[in-house]
Short mmCIF file of C-alpha atoms in Angstrom, two decimals:
data_model
loop_
_atom_site.label_atom_id
_atom_site.label_comp_id
_atom_site.label_asym_id
_atom_site.label_seq_id
_atom_site.Cartn_x
_atom_site.Cartn_y
_atom_site.Cartn_z
CA MET A 1 0.00 0.00 0.00
CA GLN A 2 1.42 3.39 -1.05
CA LYS A 3 2.36 5.70 1.83
CA GLN A 4 0.20 8.81 2.06
CA ALA A 5 2.08 12.02 1.31
CA THR A 6 2.64 14.45 4.18
CA ILE A 7 3.15 18.20 4.39
CA ASN A 8 6.86 17.48 4.96
CA ASP A 9 7.01 15.72 1.58
CA VAL A 10 5.36 18.66 -0.16
CA ALA A 11 7.72 21.16 1.48
CA ARG A 12 10.83 19.11 0.64
CA ILE A 13 9.98 18.59 -3.04
CA ALA A 14 8.77 22.19 -3.55
CA GLY A 15 11.86 23.53 -1.78
CA VAL A 16 9.90 25.64 0.71
CA SER A 17 9.09 25.59 4.40
CA LYS A 18 6.11 23.80 5.93
CA ARG A 19 4.74 27.20 6.90
CA THR A 20 4.75 28.28 3.24
CA VAL A 21 2.91 25.07 2.24
CA SER A 22 0.37 25.77 4.98
CA ARG A 23 -0.11 29.33 3.72
CA VAL A 24 -0.74 28.07 0.18
CA ILE A 25 -3.27 25.51 1.45
CA ASN A 26 -5.04 28.20 3.49
CA GLY A 27 -5.26 30.59 0.52
CA SER A 28 -3.05 33.23 2.11
CA LEU A 29 -2.35 36.22 -0.11
CA SER A 30 1.17 36.62 1.34
CA VAL A 31 2.64 33.89 -0.92
CA GLY A 32 4.01 34.93 -4.32
CA ASP A 33 2.34 33.57 -7.45
CA GLY A 34 5.40 31.60 -8.57
CA THR A 35 5.83 29.89 -5.21
CA ARG A 36 2.12 29.21 -4.90
CA LEU A 37 1.94 27.58 -8.34
CA ARG A 38 5.00 25.42 -7.58
CA VAL A 39 3.55 24.24 -4.27
CA GLU A 40 0.12 23.59 -5.81
CA LYS A 41 1.73 21.46 -8.54
CA VAL A 42 3.56 19.33 -5.96
CA ILE A 43 0.34 18.96 -3.95
CA SER A 44 -1.43 17.80 -7.12
CA ASP A 45 1.39 15.44 -8.17
CA LEU A 46 1.56 13.82 -4.72
CA LYS A 47 -2.24 13.82 -4.36
CA TYR A 48 -1.65 15.36 -0.95
CA SER A 49 -4.81 15.98 1.09
CA PRO A 50 -4.36 18.11 4.23
CA ASN A 51 -5.98 16.85 7.40
CA THR A 52 -8.63 19.42 8.28
CA GLN A 53 -8.68 18.54 11.95
CA ALA A 54 -4.90 18.82 12.25
CA ARG A 55 -4.93 22.14 10.38
CA GLY A 56 -7.54 23.43 12.80
CA LEU A 57 -5.48 22.46 15.84
CA ALA A 58 -2.41 24.12 14.39
CA SER A 59 -4.11 27.39 13.49
CA SER A 60 -6.93 27.64 16.07
CA ARG A 61 -9.44 27.37 13.23
CA SER A 62 -12.04 24.74 12.42
CA TYR A 63 -11.92 25.26 8.63
CA LEU A 64 -15.71 25.09 8.75
CA LEU A 65 -18.01 27.67 7.14
CA GLY A 66 -21.70 27.92 7.97
CA LEU A 67 -24.65 28.60 5.67
CA ILE A 68 -27.79 29.96 7.34
CA TYR A 69 -31.02 29.96 5.35
CA ASP A 70 -34.81 29.97 5.45
CA ASN A 71 -35.81 29.55 1.83
CA PRO A 72 -38.22 26.87 0.56
CA ASP A 73 -36.70 26.96 -2.95
CA ALA A 74 -34.46 23.88 -3.15
CA LEU A 75 -33.11 24.93 -6.56
CA TYR A 76 -31.89 28.26 -5.17
CA LEU A 77 -30.23 26.56 -2.22
CA ASP A 78 -28.54 24.03 -4.50
CA ASP A 79 -27.07 26.82 -6.64
CA VAL A 80 -25.77 28.61 -3.54
CA GLN A 81 -24.13 25.48 -2.18
CA ARG A 82 -22.42 24.77 -5.49
CA GLY A 83 -20.93 28.27 -5.50
CA VAL A 84 -19.75 28.00 -1.90
CA LEU A 85 -18.26 24.53 -2.35
CA GLU A 86 -16.38 25.59 -5.48
CA VAL A 87 -14.30 27.91 -3.30
CA CYS A 88 -14.23 25.67 -0.22
CA SER A 89 -12.91 22.65 -2.11
CA ASN A 90 -9.99 24.65 -3.47
CA LEU A 91 -9.00 26.09 -0.09
CA GLY A 92 -9.66 23.12 2.19
CA TYR A 93 -12.78 24.38 3.96
CA GLU A 94 -15.94 22.37 4.69
CA LEU A 95 -19.53 23.60 4.67
CA VAL A 96 -22.16 23.16 7.39
CA VAL A 97 -25.75 24.15 6.56
CA HIS A 98 -28.35 25.31 9.05
CA PRO A 99 -32.05 25.88 8.28
CA CYS A 100 -33.86 28.31 10.55
CA ARG A 101 -37.12 30.23 10.85
CA TYR A 102 -36.76 33.84 9.82
CA ARG A 103 -39.89 34.93 11.68
CA SER A 104 -38.94 33.11 14.90
CA GLU A 105 -38.37 35.19 18.04
CA SER A 106 -35.36 32.98 18.82
CA LEU A 107 -33.69 33.53 15.41
CA VAL A 108 -30.60 35.32 16.76
CA GLN A 109 -30.02 32.93 19.66
CA ASP A 110 -30.57 29.94 17.38
CA CYS A 111 -28.01 31.15 14.82
CA LEU A 112 -25.39 32.09 17.44
CA ARG A 113 -25.79 28.70 19.13
CA PHE A 114 -25.34 26.98 15.77
CA MET A 115 -22.11 28.87 15.16
CA GLN A 116 -20.74 28.14 18.65
CA ARG A 117 -21.79 24.49 18.58
CA SER A 118 -20.21 23.91 15.16
CA LYS A 119 -17.12 26.03 15.98
CA LEU A 120 -17.45 27.87 12.67
CA ASP A 121 -14.80 30.20 11.31
CA GLY A 122 -17.48 32.30 9.60
CA VAL A 123 -21.02 32.23 8.24
CA ILE A 124 -22.84 33.13 5.01
CA VAL A 125 -26.44 34.28 5.49
CA LEU A 126 -29.05 33.94 2.74
CA PRO A 127 -32.23 35.99 2.22
CA PRO A 128 -34.62 36.53 3.85
CA VAL A 129 -32.58 35.81 7.01
CA SER A 130 -29.87 38.18 5.74
CA GLU A 131 -32.38 41.04 6.00
CA SER A 132 -32.43 40.78 9.80
CA GLU A 133 -30.49 43.75 11.15
CA THR A 134 -30.76 42.28 14.65
CA LEU A 135 -28.91 39.16 13.54
CA ALA A 136 -26.30 41.16 11.62
CA LEU A 137 -25.63 43.30 14.71
CA ALA A 138 -25.29 40.19 16.89
CA LEU A 139 -22.82 38.65 14.43
CA LYS A 140 -20.81 41.87 14.31
CA GLU A 141 -20.71 42.13 18.11
CA SER A 142 -19.64 38.48 18.40
CA GLY A 143 -16.65 39.21 16.17
CA SER A 144 -17.60 36.38 13.80
CA PRO A 145 -16.83 36.94 10.10
CA TYR A 146 -20.06 36.96 8.10
CA VAL A 147 -21.33 37.81 4.61
CA ARG A 148 -24.95 38.52 3.68
CA LEU A 149 -26.59 37.90 0.30
CA SER A 150 -29.28 40.46 -0.43
CA SER A 151 -31.10 42.53 -3.04
CA VAL A 152 -30.09 45.80 -1.32
CA ALA A 153 -26.82 47.10 0.12
CA LEU A 154 -27.59 46.48 3.79
CA ASP A 155 -23.99 46.44 5.03
CA GLU A 156 -20.44 47.54 4.31
CA PRO A 157 -18.78 45.93 1.24
CA LYS A 158 -16.86 43.21 3.11
CA HIS A 159 -20.13 41.90 4.60
CA ILE A 160 -22.45 41.95 1.56
CA VAL A 161 -23.06 40.66 -1.95
CA VAL A 162 -26.01 42.38 -3.65
CA SER A 163 -28.17 41.34 -6.58
CA ASP A 164 -29.57 44.44 -8.33
CA ASP A 165 -33.14 43.11 -8.51
CA ARG A 166 -34.68 46.57 -8.94
CA ALA A 167 -32.79 47.28 -12.17
CA ALA A 168 -33.50 43.77 -13.47
CA ALA A 169 -37.24 44.09 -12.86
CA ALA A 170 -37.18 47.46 -14.64
CA GLU A 171 -35.57 45.73 -17.61
CA MET A 172 -38.42 43.19 -17.69
CA ALA A 173 -40.89 46.09 -17.62
CA ARG A 174 -39.22 47.71 -20.63
CA TYR A 175 -39.33 44.40 -22.48
CA PHE A 176 -43.07 43.99 -21.82
CA ALA A 177 -43.78 47.56 -22.86
CA GLN A 178 -41.80 47.15 -26.08
CA LEU A 179 -43.88 44.07 -26.86
CA GLY A 180 -46.94 46.33 -26.72
CA HIS A 181 -48.38 45.11 -23.41
CA GLU A 182 -50.33 47.64 -21.40
CA LYS A 183 -52.71 45.42 -19.43
CA ILE A 184 -50.17 43.82 -17.14
CA ALA A 185 -50.49 41.93 -13.83
CA PHE A 186 -47.81 41.35 -11.22
CA ILE A 187 -47.63 38.48 -8.73
CA SER A 188 -45.39 39.70 -5.94
CA GLY A 189 -43.54 37.77 -3.28
CA PRO A 190 -44.17 38.44 0.43
CA GLN A 191 -43.95 42.20 0.88
CA ARG A 192 -42.05 41.77 4.16
CA TYR A 193 -39.04 40.68 2.04
CA LYS A 194 -36.85 43.39 0.54
CA SER A 195 -36.36 41.37 -2.66
CA SER A 196 -40.14 41.43 -3.23
CA THR A 197 -40.45 45.19 -2.79
CA GLU A 198 -37.33 45.84 -4.89
CA ARG A 199 -38.72 43.79 -7.79
CA MET A 200 -42.21 45.26 -7.59
CA GLU A 201 -41.00 48.87 -7.38
CA GLY A 202 -38.43 48.33 -10.13
CA PHE A 203 -41.09 46.82 -12.39
CA GLN A 204 -43.51 49.68 -11.75
CA LEU A 205 -40.83 52.30 -12.37
CA GLY A 206 -39.82 50.60 -15.62
CA LEU A 207 -43.40 50.63 -16.86
CA SER A 208 -43.95 54.26 -15.83
CA ALA A 209 -41.23 55.29 -18.29
CA TYR A 210 -43.64 54.12 -21.01
CA GLY A 211 -46.67 55.76 -19.41
CA ILE A 212 -48.02 52.42 -18.18
CA LYS A 213 -49.45 51.95 -14.70
CA ILE A 214 -50.52 48.62 -13.21
CA ASP A 215 -54.07 48.56 -11.86
CA PRO A 216 -53.74 47.92 -8.07
CA GLU A 217 -56.24 45.05 -8.48
CA GLN A 218 -53.76 43.38 -10.82
CA ILE A 219 -51.09 43.18 -8.11
CA ILE A 220 -51.50 40.08 -5.96
CA GLU A 221 -49.16 38.82 -3.27
CA GLY A 222 -47.97 35.23 -3.37
CA ASN A 223 -45.53 33.29 -1.21
CA ASN A 224 -42.88 32.47 -3.84
CA THR A 225 -44.21 28.92 -4.18
CA TYR A 226 -45.68 27.03 -7.14
CA GLU A 227 -48.93 26.56 -5.23
CA THR A 228 -49.43 30.27 -4.54
CA GLY A 229 -48.58 31.00 -8.16
CA ILE A 230 -51.56 28.82 -9.09
CA GLU A 231 -53.82 30.54 -6.55
CA CYS A 232 -52.89 34.05 -7.71
CA ALA A 233 -53.16 33.16 -11.39
CA ARG A 234 -56.68 31.81 -10.89
CA LEU A 235 -57.74 35.12 -9.35
CA ILE A 236 -56.17 37.12 -12.19
CA LEU A 237 -57.11 34.99 -15.20
CA GLN A 238 -60.73 34.29 -14.31
CA ARG A 239 -61.63 37.98 -14.33
CA ALA A 240 -63.51 39.36 -17.32
CA ASP A 241 -60.83 41.94 -18.04
CA ARG A 242 -57.77 39.73 -17.86
CA PRO A 243 -54.26 41.01 -18.60
CA THR A 244 -52.21 40.23 -21.69
CA ALA A 245 -49.04 39.69 -19.61
CA ILE A 246 -48.11 38.50 -16.11
CA PHE A 247 -44.76 39.00 -14.39
CA ALA A 248 -44.23 36.77 -11.35
CA ASN A 249 -41.75 37.44 -8.55
CA ASN A 250 -40.01 34.10 -9.18
CA ASP A 251 -39.98 31.15 -11.57
CA GLN A 252 -41.91 28.89 -9.22
CA MET A 253 -44.93 31.16 -9.26
CA ALA A 254 -44.56 31.80 -13.00
CA ALA A 255 -44.76 28.03 -13.53
CA GLY A 256 -48.01 28.09 -11.54
CA VAL A 257 -49.34 30.72 -13.95
CA LEU A 258 -48.51 28.48 -16.93
CA LYS A 259 -50.41 25.63 -15.27
CA VAL A 260 -53.56 27.73 -14.78
CA ALA A 261 -53.38 29.18 -18.30
CA HIS A 262 -53.21 25.66 -19.73
CA THR A 263 -56.17 24.55 -17.59
CA LEU A 264 -58.26 27.53 -18.73
CA GLY A 265 -57.35 27.06 -22.39
CA ILE A 266 -55.41 30.34 -22.58
CA LYS A 267 -52.59 30.05 -25.10
CA VAL A 268 -49.12 31.14 -23.99
CA PRO A 269 -47.66 33.29 -25.48
CA GLU A 270 -50.31 33.97 -28.16
CA GLN A 271 -52.96 35.16 -25.68
CA LEU A 272 -50.88 35.66 -22.56
CA SER A 273 -47.20 36.44 -21.99
CA VAL A 274 -45.69 35.05 -18.78
CA ALA A 275 -42.32 35.82 -17.19
CA GLY A 276 -40.55 34.96 -13.95
CA PHE A 277 -37.40 35.76 -12.00
CA ASP A 278 -34.31 33.65 -11.09
CA ASP A 279 -33.74 31.42 -14.15
CA ASN A 280 -33.42 28.28 -12.12
CA MET A 281 -33.45 24.82 -13.70
CA LEU A 282 -37.26 24.84 -13.85
CA ALA A 283 -37.42 27.85 -16.19
CA SER A 284 -35.94 26.09 -19.21
CA ARG A 285 -37.84 22.82 -18.63
CA VAL A 286 -41.45 23.98 -18.44
CA ILE A 287 -43.56 24.23 -21.61
CA PRO A 288 -43.36 26.79 -23.03
CA ALA A 289 -39.85 27.60 -21.77
CA LEU A 290 -40.00 30.60 -19.47
CA THR A 291 -38.80 34.12 -20.17
CA THR A 292 -37.17 35.22 -16.93
CA ILE A 293 -34.47 37.22 -15.19
CA ARG A 294 -31.27 35.28 -14.68
CA ARG A 295 -29.98 35.95 -11.18
CA PRO A 296 -26.34 34.77 -10.92
CA VAL A 297 -26.86 32.94 -7.63
CA ARG A 298 -23.79 30.72 -7.94
CA GLN A 299 -21.59 33.74 -8.69
CA MET A 300 -23.00 35.54 -5.64
CA ALA A 301 -22.23 32.55 -3.42
CA LEU A 302 -18.72 32.30 -4.85
CA LEU A 303 -18.06 36.00 -4.19
CA ALA A 304 -19.49 35.73 -0.68
CA THR A 305 -17.26 32.75 0.14
CA SER A 306 -14.19 34.52 -1.20
CA LYS A 307 -14.98 37.57 0.98
CA MET A 308 -15.56 35.29 3.95
CA ILE A 309 -12.22 33.49 3.71
CA MET A 310 -10.35 36.76 3.18
CA SER A 311 -11.95 38.12 6.36
CA ILE A 312 -10.97 34.94 8.22
CA GLU A 313 -7.42 35.56 6.96
CA ASN A 314 -7.68 39.04 8.55
CA ASN A 315 -7.55 40.71 5.14
CA ASP A 316 -10.62 42.95 5.37
CA LYS A 317 -9.30 45.32 2.73
CA ALA A 318 -9.12 42.51 0.16
CA ALA A 319 -12.58 41.31 1.20
CA SER A 320 -13.97 44.81 0.63
CA ASN A 321 -12.38 44.93 -2.82
CA VAL A 322 -14.15 41.76 -4.00
CA ALA A 323 -17.20 42.71 -6.10
CA ALA A 324 -20.18 43.48 -3.86
CA LYS A 325 -22.86 43.73 -6.57
CA VAL A 326 -23.96 41.50 -9.45
CA ALA A 327 -26.32 42.37 -12.30
CA PRO A 328 -29.15 39.94 -13.16
CA THR A 329 -29.99 39.77 -16.88
CA LEU A 330 -33.06 39.23 -19.03
CA VAL A 331 -33.38 35.81 -20.68
CA VAL A 332 -36.01 35.68 -23.45
CA ARG A 333 -37.60 32.30 -24.19
CA GLU A 334 -40.92 31.02 -25.55
CA SER A 335 -43.42 32.26 -22.96
CA THR A 336 -43.57 35.89 -24.15
CA ALA A 337 -44.63 37.52 -27.42
CA ARG A 338 -45.96 40.76 -28.90
CA VAL A 339 -49.56 41.68 -28.32
CA ALA A 340 -51.36 40.40 -31.42
CA SER A 341 -53.12 43.69 -32.17
CA GLN A 342 -50.00 45.83 -31.74
CA PRO A 343 -47.55 46.87 -34.46
CA GLU A 344 -44.17 45.20 -34.46
CA TYR A 345 -41.38 46.69 -32.37
CA GLU A 346 -38.44 45.15 -34.16
CA ASN A 347 -36.25 48.22 -33.96
CA GLU A 348 -36.79 48.72 -30.22
CA LEU A 349 -36.13 45.06 -29.40
CA LYS A 350 -32.89 44.77 -31.33
#
C-alpha cells in the first residue's frame, strides 16, 4: 500500500518551508504567485490531502463555514451550495448548513448557538434571514466573520453581496412595454421581504417610463411557491378583463401561472405572456420555456465565500475589494410575445 504524502514531503519537493505550504493551502495572499503555483503542482502530483482537523489544531481554526437559510426553494439553495463549495474545495474548507425560521423570536439565539456548537470560522447568510439587522448586529458584536446575500446594500462591502433586482425588474418592464403590453399583472412575493419590494418597485418604475401603470387590483401577493402562483393566477385569469401579460416574482410562481393558463385554455404566449425571475433549472424545462431574469446565484455565493475566507485571513481590505454587486440579466424564451393587435417593435427590441 502506497504511503500517504505528508506536508513534509510537499515542502521538501517544492523547496519551501512547511509554513509556506500551509499558507498556500489556506489561501493566504502573502505567498508569491510563482511559489504558490509550484507548491500547488507538488500537492497535485503527490495527491496530498491536508488533514482538516490537524490544520484546525495548528491554526486555532475549524476550517468550517456555515450557511444559514430559510428559503423553501431547493433549486436556489442548491445553486448557492455549489458556488460556496467551489471555493471551499480549493481552499480546504468544509460547509455546514443550518435551516432556521426567519420569523422566529429565537432567530438570533438559534443562529449564534449553531455557530458556537459547530465552531465555525465564519457564516454566510441567505435571504430573507440576511435582512435581519438584529442578527447582523449580533454577528458583528460576536466578532464572527459573516457575509450577507441580499437585493439591497444592507452592510459595508466586506459583509455583503447584492443582486440588483430593482434594475433587473425594470428591464423586464421595458421588455413587456416594447412588446406592446399595457394590461399587465404582477404576482409579488411576500412584501415583508426586501427582494419582493425591490422587484415590484423596479417593475412599476420601468413601466412608468412608457406611461403604463398597473391597476392595483392586478397586483396580488404570493408566497414564492408554485402553489401560490396557481392561486394568484386563478384570481387574475378568471376575471372578465384579464391582462395580456403577467410577471411573477419568481420562476416557481410563473410556472403556476402556466399551469392555470393551460387549464383555462389560454394560449401562452399567443394570448398571454408570462415571465418569472431567477432562471433556475425549472425555467428552461417547463412548456413553453419561461422568459425570466437570470440571477447569478452561484456567482454571488462564490463571491461571498471569497470575501468570507479573506476576512478569516484578517484581510478585510481585500474582502472589501471583491465585487459586492452583481447584475441579473433578461433571458427571453418562448413564454412571451408581442400583443397580437399591436404593431411590431423590431427596432426597439434589437
